[in-house]
Amino acid sequence: KDRDMSKRWVESNMVPTNVMYKFGRPVEVKPKDFEVIRDKYQGNPDGQKWMLTKYMGEDAQGSNLHYATVLPSMKKHSKFLKNQVAIIGYFKKEGDREHKVYLEAIWKLFQHVDKDDIGAGIGSVFAQSVLKQVSTKPPSIVLYLDGKVMPLDGYKAMVERWTVQAVVDFIKQYNVLSFIESEHVSGEL
């Protein structure tokens, strides 16, 4: 269907493009940024994410666009821990299976709650420099309260098999997101 549609609506001399609007006005994109998407990202979705973050984000990380803030340095990690409650996923590399499951679970949790009402800062770490300095072995999810690791006293540890529901259950047991109904969150990646 896509091929037929493209033959019908797209001419051979046309260039695929994105049109982004911010505050009701089109966003002007620098031609060099299209080259970055072509050369660095080979036109894949990560390039689209990069461009959206650059042009539509309120800060360099695009924290207003993404559910889990990426923490690429120890400085950003330490600053992030100043949130009263912080949920951080630690992973060996971006896009590995556990990281995808974590992002899917966080996305599902956000579907029924306003981001400002979630009550926790949510981040992810896969920078090797940060992983070496924290005392957490990836893949793992750590909840922090006032910058200190919340102990597992009476709580279940994260299971070996990472599923969306297992991650959701792990986070919900801390009662940070207790107002989200469990029937809205299910699935497996």
Short mmCIF file of C-alpha atoms in Angstrom, two decimals:
data_model
loop_
_atom_site.label_atom_id
_atom_site.label_comp_id
_atom_site.label_asym_id
_atom_site.label_seq_id
_atom_site.Cartn_x
_atom_site.Cartn_y
_atom_site.Cartn_z
CA LYS A 1 0.00 0.00 0.00
CA ASP A 2 2.79 2.42 0.86
CA ARG A 3 4.52 1.79 -2.46
CA ASP A 4 1.30 2.38 -4.40
CA MET A 5 0.56 5.51 -2.44
CA SER A 6 4.06 6.87 -2.97
CA LYS A 7 3.84 6.25 -6.73
CA ARG A 8 0.53 8.07 -6.80
CA TRP A 9 1.41 11.08 -4.65
CA VAL A 10 5.19 11.47 -4.78
CA GLU A 11 7.03 12.41 -7.91
CA SER A 12 10.57 11.18 -8.56
CA ASN A 13 12.08 14.66 -8.18
CA MET A 14 10.44 15.28 -4.78
CA VAL A 15 12.45 15.14 -1.56
CA PRO A 16 10.86 13.64 1.59
CA THR A 17 10.62 16.22 4.33
CA ASN A 18 9.14 17.01 7.72
CA VAL A 19 7.07 20.05 8.51
CA MET A 20 7.24 21.08 12.16
CA TYR A 21 5.17 23.78 13.76
CA LYS A 22 5.94 25.56 17.01
CA PHE A 23 3.46 28.06 18.43
CA GLY A 24 1.45 27.86 15.20
CA ARG A 25 4.36 28.83 12.96
CA PRO A 26 6.50 26.60 10.75
CA VAL A 27 9.95 25.87 12.15
CA GLU A 28 12.79 26.74 9.79
CA VAL A 29 15.35 23.93 9.62
CA LYS A 30 18.96 24.53 8.65
CA PRO A 31 20.05 22.60 5.52
CA LYS A 32 23.09 21.22 7.41
CA ASP A 33 20.73 19.42 9.79
CA PHE A 34 19.26 17.46 6.89
CA GLU A 35 22.81 16.45 6.02
CA VAL A 36 23.31 15.26 9.62
CA ILE A 37 20.19 13.08 9.34
CA ARG A 38 21.45 11.71 6.02
CA ASP A 39 25.12 11.21 6.94
CA LYS A 40 25.13 10.45 10.67
CA TYR A 41 21.79 8.65 11.02
CA GLN A 42 21.35 7.31 7.45
CA GLY A 43 17.78 8.65 7.49
CA ASN A 44 16.60 6.31 10.26
CA PRO A 45 14.15 7.26 13.05
CA ASP A 46 16.96 8.22 15.45
CA GLY A 47 17.74 11.10 13.09
CA GLN A 48 14.12 12.20 13.22
CA LYS A 49 14.25 12.04 17.02
CA TRP A 50 17.44 14.11 17.00
CA MET A 51 15.84 16.77 14.78
CA LEU A 52 12.66 16.93 16.87
CA THR A 53 14.73 17.28 20.02
CA LYS A 54 16.86 20.03 18.51
CA TYR A 55 14.04 22.14 17.11
CA MET A 56 11.08 21.37 19.36
CA GLY A 57 12.79 20.73 22.69
CA GLU A 58 12.77 23.33 25.43
CA ASP A 59 16.28 22.29 26.43
CA ALA A 60 19.20 20.43 24.84
CA GLN A 61 17.87 17.04 26.02
CA GLY A 62 14.31 17.74 24.86
CA SER A 63 13.01 16.77 28.28
CA ASN A 64 9.60 18.18 27.34
CA LEU A 65 9.40 15.71 24.44
CA HIS A 66 10.76 12.45 25.81
CA TYR A 67 9.38 10.43 28.70
CA ALA A 68 12.75 9.46 30.13
CA THR A 69 15.49 12.08 30.22
CA VAL A 70 18.85 10.82 28.99
CA LEU A 71 21.61 11.45 31.53
CA PRO A 72 24.84 11.45 29.47
CA SER A 73 27.23 12.71 32.16
CA MET A 74 27.82 12.34 35.88
CA LYS A 75 27.09 16.05 36.31
CA LYS A 76 23.63 15.68 34.76
CA HIS A 77 23.06 12.49 36.76
CA SER A 78 23.89 14.27 40.02
CA LYS A 79 21.70 17.23 39.11
CA PHE A 80 18.84 14.87 38.19
CA LEU A 81 19.01 13.26 41.64
CA LYS A 82 17.92 16.60 43.11
CA ASN A 83 14.36 15.62 42.13
CA GLN A 84 12.52 14.59 45.27
CA VAL A 85 11.76 11.24 43.64
CA ALA A 86 13.87 9.97 40.74
CA ILE A 87 13.47 6.75 38.78
CA ILE A 88 16.56 5.91 36.73
CA GLY A 89 17.10 2.98 34.40
CA TYR A 90 20.72 1.90 33.87
CA PHE A 91 21.55 0.06 30.63
CA LYS A 92 24.60 -1.30 28.81
CA LYS A 93 23.74 0.58 25.62
CA GLU A 94 20.99 2.68 24.12
CA GLY A 95 18.35 0.65 22.35
CA ASP A 96 19.14 -2.74 23.89
CA ARG A 97 16.20 -4.98 24.77
CA GLU A 98 15.91 -3.90 28.40
CA HIS A 99 16.15 -0.22 27.46
CA LYS A 100 13.30 -0.62 24.96
CA VAL A 101 11.16 -2.43 27.55
CA TYR A 102 11.87 0.34 30.10
CA LEU A 103 10.90 3.09 27.65
CA GLU A 104 7.73 1.23 26.67
CA ALA A 105 6.75 0.78 30.33
CA ILE A 106 7.39 4.45 31.11
CA TRP A 107 5.41 5.46 28.02
CA LYS A 108 2.49 3.30 29.14
CA LEU A 109 2.59 4.82 32.63
CA PHE A 110 2.50 8.32 31.15
CA GLN A 111 -0.56 7.61 28.99
CA HIS A 112 -3.01 8.12 31.84
CA VAL A 113 -1.20 10.82 33.79
CA ASP A 114 -0.12 14.39 33.06
CA LYS A 115 3.70 14.47 33.03
CA ASP A 116 3.72 17.17 35.73
CA ASP A 117 1.51 15.01 37.97
CA ILE A 118 3.61 11.85 37.79
CA GLY A 119 5.53 12.89 40.89
CA ALA A 120 8.94 11.65 39.84
CA GLY A 121 11.79 12.51 37.53
CA ILE A 122 12.38 9.66 35.09
CA GLY A 123 15.75 9.16 33.45
CA SER A 124 17.94 6.64 31.70
CA VAL A 125 21.70 6.11 31.68
CA PHE A 126 23.77 4.19 29.17
CA ALA A 127 26.94 6.30 29.11
CA GLN A 128 29.83 4.07 30.18
CA SER A 129 31.48 6.96 32.06
CA VAL A 130 28.41 7.30 34.31
CA LEU A 131 27.93 3.55 34.72
CA LYS A 132 31.49 3.21 36.02
CA GLN A 133 30.87 5.82 38.74
CA VAL A 134 27.53 4.58 40.07
CA SER A 135 27.33 1.41 42.11
CA THR A 136 24.67 -0.17 39.92
CA LYS A 137 25.14 -3.01 37.49
CA PRO A 138 23.15 -2.65 34.25
CA PRO A 139 20.45 -3.46 33.37
CA SER A 140 18.67 -2.19 36.45
CA ILE A 141 16.13 0.33 37.66
CA VAL A 142 16.87 2.34 40.79
CA LEU A 143 14.45 4.58 42.65
CA TYR A 144 15.90 7.50 44.57
CA LEU A 145 14.26 9.52 47.32
CA ASP A 146 15.92 12.87 48.04
CA GLY A 147 19.06 11.71 46.22
CA LYS A 148 19.42 8.46 48.16
CA VAL A 149 18.68 4.96 46.89
CA MET A 150 15.36 3.68 48.19
CA PRO A 151 16.05 0.36 49.95
CA LEU A 152 14.22 -2.79 48.91
CA ASP A 153 12.92 -3.27 52.48
CA GLY A 154 9.70 -5.17 51.88
CA TYR A 155 9.76 -4.48 48.13
CA LYS A 156 10.35 -7.02 45.40
CA ALA A 157 13.54 -6.78 43.35
CA MET A 158 13.31 -6.40 39.58
CA VAL A 159 12.83 -9.80 37.97
CA GLU A 160 15.36 -11.34 35.62
CA ARG A 161 12.99 -11.42 32.65
CA TRP A 162 12.26 -7.85 31.62
CA THR A 163 8.73 -7.36 30.37
CA VAL A 164 6.73 -4.17 30.20
CA GLN A 165 4.40 -5.42 32.93
CA ALA A 166 7.32 -6.46 35.18
CA VAL A 167 8.85 -2.97 34.92
CA VAL A 168 5.48 -1.32 35.57
CA ASP A 169 4.86 -3.55 38.60
CA PHE A 170 8.35 -2.85 39.94
CA ILE A 171 7.86 0.93 39.72
CA LYS A 172 4.28 0.88 41.00
CA GLN A 173 5.16 -1.11 44.13
CA TYR A 174 6.92 1.97 45.49
CA ASN A 175 3.56 3.74 45.43
CA VAL A 176 4.96 6.66 43.42
CA LEU A 177 2.42 6.04 40.70
CA SER A 178 -0.30 4.33 42.72
CA PHE A 179 -3.10 6.32 41.15
CA ILE A 180 -2.58 4.66 37.75
CA GLU A 181 -5.00 1.80 37.25
CA SER A 182 -3.25 -1.45 36.45
CA GLU A 183 -5.73 -2.51 33.75
CA HIS A 184 -4.54 0.42 31.60
CA VAL A 185 -0.97 -0.86 31.64
CA SER A 186 -0.21 -4.25 30.18
CA GLY A 187 1.84 -5.80 27.44
CA GLU A 188 5.22 -7.22 26.63
CA LEU A 189 7.93 -6.16 24.22
#
